[in-house]
Amino acid sequence: MPVCANDLLASANDIKNKCNATEADFRSAISRAYYACYHGAVEFHSKLAKPGITKEKCGVHENLQHMLNHPNIPKTDDNHSKSLLIAHFLKGQLFNRRNVDYDLQMEITDKHVNVVFANTNKIFQNI
């Protein structure tokens, strides 16, 4: 059965709220929250009247953030400002996801989790 961005967010919250959460759980929650945001942002972007301006020679995650940050719709469209806001928070989420997945020497605490989930909520309020 397929899942959606909200399912990933629910899973991220389950991991975050786990009793006696460990640093590995913090990392998993942040990573899962990022992917919830990413897939939610993909869905938001796909519903825009026109796709945003693409960025050459980069990965799909960075390109999505770029397209959201450079919407190809009129500034009078409510989704224009939403797109910019989602891009702003998604960029930070990607940075954090890369840290938790690749920099195992960096200590990840509940404070990191709280910041990521606050930003996750900002994204989901706008998609």
CSV table of N, CA, C and O in Angstrom, one decimal:
chain,number,residue,atom,x,y,z
A,1,MET,N,0.9,-1.2,0.0
A,1,MET,CA,0.0,0.0,0.0
A,1,MET,C,0.9,1.2,0.0
A,1,MET,O,1.8,1.4,0.8
A,2,PRO,N,0.7,2.2,-0.9
A,2,PRO,CA,1.5,3.4,-1.0
A,2,PRO,C,1.3,4.3,0.3
A,2,PRO,O,0.3,4.2,0.9
A,3,VAL,N,2.3,5.0,0.6
A,3,VAL,CA,2.2,6.0,1.7
A,3,VAL,C,2.3,7.4,1.1
A,3,VAL,O,2.7,7.6,-0.1
A,4,CYS,N,1.9,8.4,1.9
A,4,CYS,CA,2.0,9.8,1.5
A,4,CYS,C,2.9,10.5,2.5
A,4,CYS,O,3.3,10.0,3.5
A,5,ALA,N,3.1,11.8,2.2
A,5,ALA,CA,3.9,12.6,3.1
A,5,ALA,C,3.4,12.6,4.5
A,5,ALA,O,4.2,12.6,5.5
A,6,ASN,N,2.1,12.7,4.7
A,6,ASN,CA,1.6,12.7,6.1
A,6,ASN,C,1.9,11.4,6.8
A,6,ASN,O,2.0,11.4,8.0
A,7,ASP,N,1.9,10.3,6.1
A,7,ASP,CA,2.3,9.0,6.7
A,7,ASP,C,3.7,9.0,7.2
A,7,ASP,O,4.0,8.5,8.3
A,8,LEU,N,4.6,9.6,6.4
A,8,LEU,CA,6.0,9.7,6.8
A,8,LEU,C,6.1,10.6,8.0
A,8,LEU,O,6.9,10.4,8.9
A,9,LEU,N,5.4,11.7,8.0
A,9,LEU,CA,5.4,12.6,9.1
A,9,LEU,C,4.9,11.9,10.4
A,9,LEU,O,5.5,12.1,11.5
A,10,ALA,N,3.9,11.1,10.3
A,10,ALA,CA,3.4,10.4,11.5
A,10,ALA,C,4.4,9.4,12.0
A,10,ALA,O,4.7,9.3,13.2
A,11,SER,N,5.1,8.8,11.0
A,11,SER,CA,6.2,7.9,11.4
A,11,SER,C,7.4,8.6,12.1
A,11,SER,O,7.9,8.2,13.1
A,12,ALA,N,7.7,9.8,11.6
A,12,ALA,CA,8.8,10.6,12.2
A,12,ALA,C,8.4,11.0,13.6
A,12,ALA,O,9.2,11.0,14.5
A,13,ASN,N,7.1,11.4,13.8
A,13,ASN,CA,6.6,11.8,15.1
A,13,ASN,C,6.7,10.6,16.1
A,13,ASN,O,7.0,10.7,17.2
A,14,ASP,N,6.3,9.4,15.6
A,14,ASP,CA,6.4,8.2,16.4
A,14,ASP,C,7.8,7.9,16.9
A,14,ASP,O,8.0,7.6,18.1
A,15,ILE,N,8.8,8.1,16.0
A,15,ILE,CA,10.2,7.9,16.4
A,15,ILE,C,10.6,8.9,17.4
A,15,ILE,O,11.2,8.6,18.4
A,16,LYS,N,10.2,10.2,17.1
A,16,LYS,CA,10.6,11.3,18.0
A,16,LYS,C,10.0,11.1,19.4
A,16,LYS,O,10.7,11.4,20.4
A,17,ASN,N,8.8,10.6,19.5
A,17,ASN,CA,8.1,10.5,20.7
A,17,ASN,C,8.4,9.3,21.5
A,17,ASN,O,7.8,9.0,22.6
A,18,LYS,N,9.2,8.4,20.9
A,18,LYS,CA,9.6,7.2,21.6
A,18,LYS,C,10.2,7.4,22.9
A,18,LYS,O,11.0,8.3,23.1
A,19,CYS,N,9.8,6.6,23.9
A,19,CYS,CA,10.3,6.7,25.3
A,19,CYS,C,11.8,6.3,25.2
A,19,CYS,O,12.2,5.5,24.4
A,20,ASN,N,12.6,7.0,26.0
A,20,ASN,CA,14.1,6.7,26.1
A,20,ASN,C,14.7,6.8,24.7
A,20,ASN,O,15.6,6.0,24.4
A,21,ALA,N,14.4,7.9,24.0
A,21,ALA,CA,15.0,8.0,22.6
A,21,ALA,C,16.5,8.2,22.7
A,21,ALA,O,17.0,8.8,23.6
A,22,THR,N,17.2,7.5,21.8
A,22,THR,CA,18.6,7.6,21.7
A,22,THR,C,19.0,8.5,20.6
A,22,THR,O,18.2,9.0,19.8
A,23,GLU,N,20.3,8.8,20.5
A,23,GLU,CA,20.8,9.6,19.4
A,23,GLU,C,20.4,9.0,18.1
A,23,GLU,O,20.1,9.7,17.1
A,24,ALA,N,20.5,7.7,18.0
A,24,ALA,CA,20.1,7.0,16.7
A,24,ALA,C,18.7,7.3,16.4
A,24,ALA,O,18.3,7.5,15.2
A,25,ASP,N,17.8,7.3,17.4
A,25,ASP,CA,16.4,7.6,17.2
A,25,ASP,C,16.2,9.1,16.8
A,25,ASP,O,15.4,9.4,15.9
A,26,PHE,N,17.0,10.0,17.4
A,26,PHE,CA,17.0,11.4,17.0
A,26,PHE,C,17.3,11.5,15.5
A,26,PHE,O,16.6,12.2,14.8
A,27,ARG,N,18.4,10.8,15.1
A,27,ARG,CA,18.8,10.9,13.7
A,27,ARG,C,17.7,10.3,12.8
A,27,ARG,O,17.4,10.9,11.7
A,28,SER,N,17.1,9.2,13.2
A,28,SER,CA,16.1,8.6,12.4
A,28,SER,C,14.9,9.5,12.3
A,28,SER,O,14.3,9.6,11.2
A,29,ALA,N,14.5,10.2,13.3
A,29,ALA,CA,13.3,11.1,13.3
A,29,ALA,C,13.6,12.2,12.4
A,29,ALA,O,12.7,12.6,11.6
A,30,ILE,N,14.8,12.8,12.5
A,30,ILE,CA,15.1,14.0,11.6
A,30,ILE,C,15.1,13.6,10.2
A,30,ILE,O,14.6,14.2,9.3
A,31,SER,N,15.7,12.4,9.9
A,31,SER,CA,15.8,11.9,8.5
A,31,SER,C,14.4,11.7,8.0
A,31,SER,O,14.0,12.1,6.8
A,32,ARG,N,13.6,11.0,8.7
A,32,ARG,CA,12.2,10.7,8.3
A,32,ARG,C,11.4,12.0,8.2
A,32,ARG,O,10.6,12.1,7.2
A,33,ALA,N,11.6,13.0,9.0
A,33,ALA,CA,10.9,14.2,8.9
A,33,ALA,C,11.3,14.9,7.6
A,33,ALA,O,10.4,15.5,6.9
A,34,TYR,N,12.6,14.9,7.3
A,34,TYR,CA,13.0,15.5,6.0
A,34,TYR,C,12.3,14.9,4.9
A,34,TYR,O,11.8,15.6,4.0
A,35,TYR,N,12.2,13.6,4.8
A,35,TYR,CA,11.6,12.9,3.7
A,35,TYR,C,10.1,13.2,3.6
A,35,TYR,O,9.5,13.3,2.5
A,36,ALA,N,9.5,13.4,4.8
A,36,ALA,CA,8.1,13.8,4.8
A,36,ALA,C,8.0,15.2,4.1
A,36,ALA,O,7.1,15.4,3.3
A,37,CYS,N,8.9,16.1,4.5
A,37,CYS,CA,8.9,17.5,4.0
A,37,CYS,C,9.1,17.4,2.5
A,37,CYS,O,8.5,18.1,1.7
A,38,TYR,N,10.1,16.6,2.1
A,38,TYR,CA,10.5,16.5,0.7
A,38,TYR,C,9.3,16.1,-0.2
A,38,TYR,O,9.0,16.7,-1.2
A,39,HIS,N,8.7,15.0,0.2
A,39,HIS,CA,7.6,14.5,-0.6
A,39,HIS,C,6.4,15.4,-0.5
A,39,HIS,O,5.7,15.5,-1.5
A,40,GLY,N,6.1,16.0,0.6
A,40,GLY,CA,5.1,17.0,0.6
A,40,GLY,C,5.4,18.2,-0.3
A,40,GLY,O,4.5,18.7,-1.0
A,41,ALA,N,6.6,18.6,-0.3
A,41,ALA,CA,7.0,19.7,-1.2
A,41,ALA,C,6.9,19.3,-2.7
A,41,ALA,O,6.5,20.2,-3.5
A,42,VAL,N,7.3,18.1,-3.0
A,42,VAL,CA,7.1,17.6,-4.4
A,42,VAL,C,5.6,17.7,-4.8
A,42,VAL,O,5.3,18.2,-5.9
A,43,GLU,N,4.8,17.3,-3.9
A,43,GLU,CA,3.3,17.3,-4.2
A,43,GLU,C,2.8,18.8,-4.4
A,43,GLU,O,2.1,19.1,-5.3
A,44,PHE,N,3.3,19.6,-3.4
A,44,PHE,CA,2.9,21.1,-3.6
A,44,PHE,C,3.4,21.6,-4.9
A,44,PHE,O,2.6,22.3,-5.6
A,45,HIS,N,4.7,21.4,-5.2
A,45,HIS,CA,5.2,21.9,-6.5
A,45,HIS,C,4.5,21.4,-7.7
A,45,HIS,O,4.3,22.1,-8.7
A,46,SER,N,4.1,20.1,-7.7
A,46,SER,CA,3.4,19.5,-8.8
A,46,SER,C,2.1,20.1,-9.1
A,46,SER,O,1.5,20.0,-10.2
A,47,LYS,N,1.5,20.8,-8.1
A,47,LYS,CA,0.2,21.4,-8.2
A,47,LYS,C,0.2,22.9,-8.7
A,47,LYS,O,-0.8,23.5,-8.9
A,48,LEU,N,1.5,23.4,-8.7
A,48,LEU,CA,1.6,24.8,-9.2
A,48,LEU,C,1.2,24.9,-10.7
A,48,LEU,O,1.4,23.9,-11.4
A,49,ALA,N,0.7,26.0,-11.1
A,49,ALA,CA,0.3,26.2,-12.5
A,49,ALA,C,1.5,26.0,-13.5
A,49,ALA,O,1.3,25.4,-14.6
A,50,LYS,N,2.7,26.3,-13.0
A,50,LYS,CA,3.9,26.1,-13.8
A,50,LYS,C,5.0,25.6,-12.9
A,50,LYS,O,5.1,26.2,-11.8
A,51,PRO,N,5.9,24.8,-13.3
A,51,PRO,CA,7.0,24.4,-12.5
A,51,PRO,C,8.0,25.5,-12.3
A,51,PRO,O,8.0,26.4,-13.1
A,52,GLY,N,8.7,25.5,-11.2
A,52,GLY,CA,9.7,26.5,-11.0
A,52,GLY,C,10.9,26.4,-11.9
A,52,GLY,O,11.0,25.4,-12.6
A,53,ILE,N,11.8,27.3,-11.9
A,53,ILE,CA,13.0,27.3,-12.7
A,53,ILE,C,14.0,26.3,-12.2
A,53,ILE,O,14.3,26.3,-11.0
A,54,THR,N,14.4,25.4,-13.1
A,54,THR,CA,15.3,24.3,-12.6
A,54,THR,C,16.7,24.8,-12.5
A,54,THR,O,17.1,25.8,-13.1
A,55,LYS,N,17.5,24.0,-11.8
A,55,LYS,CA,18.9,24.2,-11.6
A,55,LYS,C,19.7,23.1,-12.3
A,55,LYS,O,19.4,21.9,-12.0
A,56,GLU,N,20.6,23.4,-13.1
A,56,GLU,CA,21.4,22.4,-13.8
A,56,GLU,C,22.5,21.8,-12.9
A,56,GLU,O,22.9,22.4,-11.9
A,57,LYS,N,22.8,20.6,-13.2
A,57,LYS,CA,23.9,19.8,-12.6
A,57,LYS,C,23.8,19.8,-11.0
A,57,LYS,O,24.7,20.2,-10.3
A,58,CYS,N,22.7,19.3,-10.6
A,58,CYS,CA,22.5,19.1,-9.1
A,58,CYS,C,21.5,17.9,-9.0
A,58,CYS,O,20.9,17.5,-9.9
A,59,GLY,N,21.4,17.5,-7.8
A,59,GLY,CA,20.5,16.4,-7.5
A,59,GLY,C,19.1,16.8,-7.4
A,59,GLY,O,18.7,18.0,-7.4
A,60,VAL,N,18.2,15.8,-7.3
A,60,VAL,CA,16.7,16.1,-7.3
A,60,VAL,C,16.3,16.9,-6.1
A,60,VAL,O,15.4,17.7,-6.1
A,61,HIS,N,17.0,16.7,-5.0
A,61,HIS,CA,16.6,17.4,-3.7
A,61,HIS,C,16.9,18.8,-3.8
A,61,HIS,O,16.1,19.7,-3.5
A,62,GLU,N,18.2,19.1,-4.2
A,62,GLU,CA,18.6,20.5,-4.4
A,62,GLU,C,17.8,21.2,-5.5
A,62,GLU,O,17.4,22.4,-5.4
A,63,ASN,N,17.5,20.5,-6.6
A,63,ASN,CA,16.7,21.0,-7.7
A,63,ASN,C,15.3,21.4,-7.2
A,63,ASN,O,14.8,22.5,-7.6
A,64,LEU,N,14.7,20.5,-6.4
A,64,LEU,CA,13.3,20.9,-5.9
A,64,LEU,C,13.4,22.2,-5.1
A,64,LEU,O,12.6,23.0,-5.3
A,65,GLN,N,14.3,22.2,-4.2
A,65,GLN,CA,14.5,23.4,-3.3
A,65,GLN,C,14.7,24.7,-4.2
A,65,GLN,O,14.1,25.7,-4.0
A,66,HIS,N,15.5,24.5,-5.3
A,66,HIS,CA,15.7,25.7,-6.2
A,66,HIS,C,14.5,26.1,-6.9
A,66,HIS,O,14.1,27.2,-7.1
A,67,MET,N,13.7,25.1,-7.4
A,67,MET,CA,12.5,25.4,-8.2
A,67,MET,C,11.5,26.0,-7.3
A,67,MET,O,10.8,27.0,-7.7
A,68,LEU,N,11.4,25.6,-6.0
A,68,LEU,CA,10.5,26.2,-5.1
A,68,LEU,C,10.9,27.7,-4.8
A,68,LEU,O,10.1,28.5,-4.6
A,69,ASN,N,12.2,27.9,-4.7
A,69,ASN,CA,12.7,29.2,-4.4
A,69,ASN,C,12.7,30.1,-5.6
A,69,ASN,O,12.8,31.4,-5.5
A,70,HIS,N,12.5,29.6,-6.8
A,70,HIS,CA,12.3,30.4,-8.1
A,70,HIS,C,11.1,30.0,-8.8
A,70,HIS,O,11.1,29.4,-9.9
A,71,PRO,N,9.9,30.3,-8.2
A,71,PRO,CA,8.6,29.9,-8.8
A,71,PRO,C,8.4,30.6,-10.1
A,71,PRO,O,8.8,31.8,-10.2
A,72,ASN,N,7.7,30.0,-11.0
A,72,ASN,CA,7.5,30.5,-12.3
A,72,ASN,C,6.0,30.9,-12.4
A,72,ASN,O,5.4,30.7,-13.4
A,73,ILE,N,5.5,31.4,-11.3
A,73,ILE,CA,4.1,31.9,-11.3
A,73,ILE,C,4.1,33.3,-10.8
A,73,ILE,O,5.0,33.8,-10.2
A,74,PRO,N,3.0,34.0,-11.1
A,74,PRO,CA,2.9,35.5,-10.7
A,74,PRO,C,3.1,35.7,-9.2
A,74,PRO,O,2.6,34.8,-8.4
A,75,LYS,N,3.7,36.8,-8.8
A,75,LYS,CA,3.8,37.1,-7.4
A,75,LYS,C,2.4,37.3,-6.7
A,75,LYS,O,2.3,37.2,-5.5
A,76,THR,N,1.4,37.6,-7.5
A,76,THR,CA,0.1,37.8,-7.0
A,76,THR,C,-0.6,36.5,-6.6
A,76,THR,O,-1.6,36.5,-5.9
A,77,ASP,N,-0.1,35.4,-7.1
A,77,ASP,CA,-0.6,34.0,-6.8
A,77,ASP,C,-0.2,33.7,-5.3
A,77,ASP,O,1.0,33.8,-5.0
A,78,ASP,N,-1.1,33.4,-4.5
A,78,ASP,CA,-0.8,33.0,-3.1
A,78,ASP,C,0.3,31.9,-3.0
A,78,ASP,O,1.0,31.9,-2.0
A,79,ASN,N,0.3,31.0,-3.9
A,79,ASN,CA,1.3,30.0,-3.9
A,79,ASN,C,2.7,30.4,-4.1
A,79,ASN,O,3.7,29.7,-3.8
A,80,HIS,N,2.9,31.6,-4.7
A,80,HIS,CA,4.2,32.2,-4.9
A,80,HIS,C,5.0,32.4,-3.6
A,80,HIS,O,6.1,31.9,-3.4
A,81,SER,N,4.3,33.0,-2.6
A,81,SER,CA,5.0,33.3,-1.3
A,81,SER,C,5.1,32.0,-0.5
A,81,SER,O,6.1,31.7,0.2
A,82,LYS,N,4.1,31.1,-0.7
A,82,LYS,CA,4.2,29.8,0.0
A,82,LYS,C,5.4,29.0,-0.6
A,82,LYS,O,6.1,28.3,0.2
A,83,SER,N,5.6,29.0,-1.9
A,83,SER,CA,6.7,28.3,-2.5
A,83,SER,C,8.0,28.8,-1.9
A,83,SER,O,8.9,28.0,-1.6
A,84,LEU,N,8.2,30.1,-1.8
A,84,LEU,CA,9.4,30.7,-1.3
A,84,LEU,C,9.6,30.2,0.2
A,84,LEU,O,10.7,29.9,0.6
A,85,LEU,N,8.6,30.2,1.0
A,85,LEU,CA,8.7,29.8,2.4
A,85,LEU,C,9.0,28.4,2.5
A,85,LEU,O,9.9,28.0,3.3
A,86,ILE,N,8.4,27.5,1.7
A,86,ILE,CA,8.7,26.1,1.7
A,86,ILE,C,10.1,25.9,1.3
A,86,ILE,O,10.9,25.1,1.9
A,87,ALA,N,10.6,26.6,0.3
A,87,ALA,CA,12.0,26.5,-0.2
A,87,ALA,C,13.0,26.8,0.9
A,87,ALA,O,14.0,26.1,1.2
A,88,HIS,N,12.7,27.9,1.6
A,88,HIS,CA,13.5,28.3,2.7
A,88,HIS,C,13.7,27.3,3.8
A,88,HIS,O,14.8,26.9,4.2
A,89,PHE,N,12.6,26.7,4.3
A,89,PHE,CA,12.6,25.7,5.3
A,89,PHE,C,13.1,24.4,4.8
A,89,PHE,O,13.9,23.7,5.5
A,90,LEU,N,12.8,24.0,3.5
A,90,LEU,CA,13.3,22.8,3.0
A,90,LEU,C,14.9,22.8,2.9
A,90,LEU,O,15.5,21.7,3.1
A,91,LYS,N,15.4,23.9,2.6
A,91,LYS,CA,16.9,24.0,2.5
A,91,LYS,C,17.5,23.7,3.8
A,91,LYS,O,18.5,22.9,3.9
A,92,GLY,N,17.0,24.2,4.9
A,92,GLY,CA,17.5,23.9,6.2
A,92,GLY,C,17.3,22.4,6.6
A,92,GLY,O,18.1,21.8,7.2
A,93,GLN,N,16.1,21.9,6.2
A,93,GLN,CA,15.8,20.5,6.5
A,93,GLN,C,16.8,19.6,5.8
A,93,GLN,O,17.3,18.6,6.3
A,94,LEU,N,17.2,19.9,4.5
A,94,LEU,CA,18.1,19.1,3.8
A,94,LEU,C,19.5,19.1,4.5
A,94,LEU,O,20.2,18.1,4.6
A,95,PHE,N,19.9,20.3,4.9
A,95,PHE,CA,21.2,20.5,5.6
A,95,PHE,C,21.2,19.6,6.8
A,95,PHE,O,22.2,18.8,7.1
A,96,ASN,N,20.1,19.6,7.6
A,96,ASN,CA,20.0,18.8,8.8
A,96,ASN,C,20.0,17.3,8.5
A,96,ASN,O,20.6,16.5,9.2
A,97,ARG,N,19.3,16.9,7.5
A,97,ARG,CA,19.2,15.5,7.1
A,97,ARG,C,20.6,15.0,6.7
A,97,ARG,O,21.0,13.9,7.0
A,98,ARG,N,21.3,15.8,5.9
A,98,ARG,CA,22.7,15.4,5.5
A,98,ARG,C,23.5,15.2,6.8
A,98,ARG,O,24.3,14.3,6.8
A,99,ASN,N,23.4,16.1,7.7
A,99,ASN,CA,24.2,16.0,9.0
A,99,ASN,C,23.9,14.7,9.7
A,99,ASN,O,24.8,14.0,10.1
A,100,VAL,N,22.6,14.4,9.9
A,100,VAL,CA,22.3,13.2,10.7
A,100,VAL,C,22.6,11.9,9.9
A,100,VAL,O,22.9,10.9,10.6
A,101,ASP,N,22.6,11.9,8.6
A,101,ASP,CA,22.8,10.7,7.9
A,101,ASP,C,24.3,10.5,7.6
A,101,ASP,O,24.7,9.3,7.4
A,102,TYR,N,25.1,11.5,7.5
A,102,TYR,CA,26.5,11.4,7.1
A,102,TYR,C,27.5,11.8,8.1
A,102,TYR,O,28.7,11.3,8.0
A,103,ASP,N,27.2,12.7,9.0
A,103,ASP,CA,28.2,13.1,10.0
A,103,ASP,C,28.0,12.4,11.3
A,103,ASP,O,27.4,13.0,12.2
A,104,LEU,N,28.4,11.2,11.5
A,104,LEU,CA,28.2,10.5,12.7
A,104,LEU,C,29.0,11.0,13.9
A,104,LEU,O,28.7,10.6,15.0
A,105,GLN,N,30.0,11.8,13.6
A,105,GLN,CA,30.7,12.4,14.7
A,105,GLN,C,30.0,13.6,15.4
A,105,GLN,O,30.3,13.9,16.5
A,106,MET,N,29.1,14.2,14.7
A,106,MET,CA,28.3,15.3,15.2
A,106,MET,C,27.3,14.8,16.2
A,106,MET,O,26.5,13.9,15.9
A,107,GLU,N,27.3,15.4,17.4
A,107,GLU,CA,26.3,15.0,18.4
A,107,GLU,C,25.0,15.6,18.0
A,107,GLU,O,24.8,16.8,17.8
A,108,ILE,N,23.9,14.8,18.0
A,108,ILE,CA,22.6,15.2,17.7
A,108,ILE,C,21.8,15.1,19.0
A,108,ILE,O,21.7,14.0,19.6
A,109,THR,N,21.1,16.1,19.4
A,109,THR,CA,20.4,16.2,20.6
A,109,THR,C,18.9,16.4,20.4
A,109,THR,O,18.5,16.7,19.3
A,110,ASP,N,18.2,16.4,21.5
A,110,ASP,CA,16.7,16.7,21.3
A,110,ASP,C,16.5,18.1,20.9
A,110,ASP,O,15.5,18.4,20.3
A,111,LYS,N,17.4,19.0,21.1
A,111,LYS,CA,17.3,20.4,20.6
A,111,LYS,C,17.3,20.4,19.1
A,111,LYS,O,16.5,21.2,18.5
A,112,HIS,N,18.2,19.6,18.5
A,112,HIS,CA,18.2,19.5,17.0
A,112,HIS,C,16.8,19.0,16.5
A,112,HIS,O,16.3,19.5,15.6
A,113,VAL,N,16.3,18.0,17.2
A,113,VAL,CA,15.0,17.4,16.8
A,113,VAL,C,13.9,18.4,16.9
A,113,VAL,O,13.1,18.6,16.0
A,114,ASN,N,13.9,19.2,18.0
A,114,ASN,CA,12.9,20.2,18.2
A,114,ASN,C,12.9,21.3,17.1
A,114,ASN,O,11.9,21.7,16.6
A,115,VAL,N,14.1,21.7,16.7
A,115,VAL,CA,14.2,22.7,15.6
A,115,VAL,C,13.7,22.1,14.3
A,115,VAL,O,12.9,22.8,13.6
A,116,VAL,N,14.1,20.9,14.0
A,116,VAL,CA,13.7,20.3,12.7
A,116,VAL,C,12.2,20.1,12.7
A,116,VAL,O,11.6,20.4,11.7
A,117,PHE,N,11.6,19.7,13.8
A,117,PHE,CA,10.2,19.5,13.8
A,117,PHE,C,9.4,20.8,13.8
A,117,PHE,O,8.3,20.8,13.2
A,118,ALA,N,9.9,21.8,14.4
A,118,ALA,CA,9.3,23.1,14.3
A,118,ALA,C,9.3,23.6,12.8
A,118,ALA,O,8.3,24.1,12.3
A,119,ASN,N,10.4,23.4,12.1
A,119,ASN,CA,10.5,23.7,10.7
A,119,ASN,C,9.6,22.8,9.8
A,119,ASN,O,9.0,23.2,8.9
A,120,THR,N,9.5,21.5,10.2
A,120,THR,CA,8.6,20.6,9.5
A,120,THR,C,7.2,21.1,9.6
A,120,THR,O,6.5,21.1,8.6
A,121,ASN,N,6.8,21.5,10.8
A,121,ASN,CA,5.4,22.1,11.0
A,121,ASN,C,5.2,23.3,10.1
A,121,ASN,O,4.1,23.4,9.5
A,122,LYS,N,6.2,24.1,9.9
A,122,LYS,CA,6.1,25.3,9.1
A,122,LYS,C,5.8,24.9,7.6
A,122,LYS,O,5.0,25.5,6.9
A,123,ILE,N,6.6,23.9,7.2
A,123,ILE,CA,6.4,23.4,5.8
A,123,ILE,C,5.0,22.8,5.6
A,123,ILE,O,4.2,23.1,4.7
A,124,PHE,N,4.6,21.9,6.6
A,124,PHE,CA,3.3,21.3,6.4
A,124,PHE,C,2.1,22.3,6.6
A,124,PHE,O,1.0,22.0,6.1
A,125,GLN,N,2.3,23.4,7.2
A,125,GLN,CA,1.2,24.4,7.3
A,125,GLN,C,1.0,25.1,6.0
A,125,GLN,O,0.0,25.7,5.7
A,126,ASN,N,2.0,25.0,5.1
A,126,ASN,CA,1.9,25.7,3.8
A,126,ASN,C,1.7,24.7,2.6
A,126,ASN,O,1.6,25.2,1.5
A,127,ILE,N,1.8,23.4,2.8
A,127,ILE,CA,1.6,22.6,1.7
A,127,ILE,C,0.2,22.0,1.6
A,127,ILE,O,-0.6,22.1,2.6
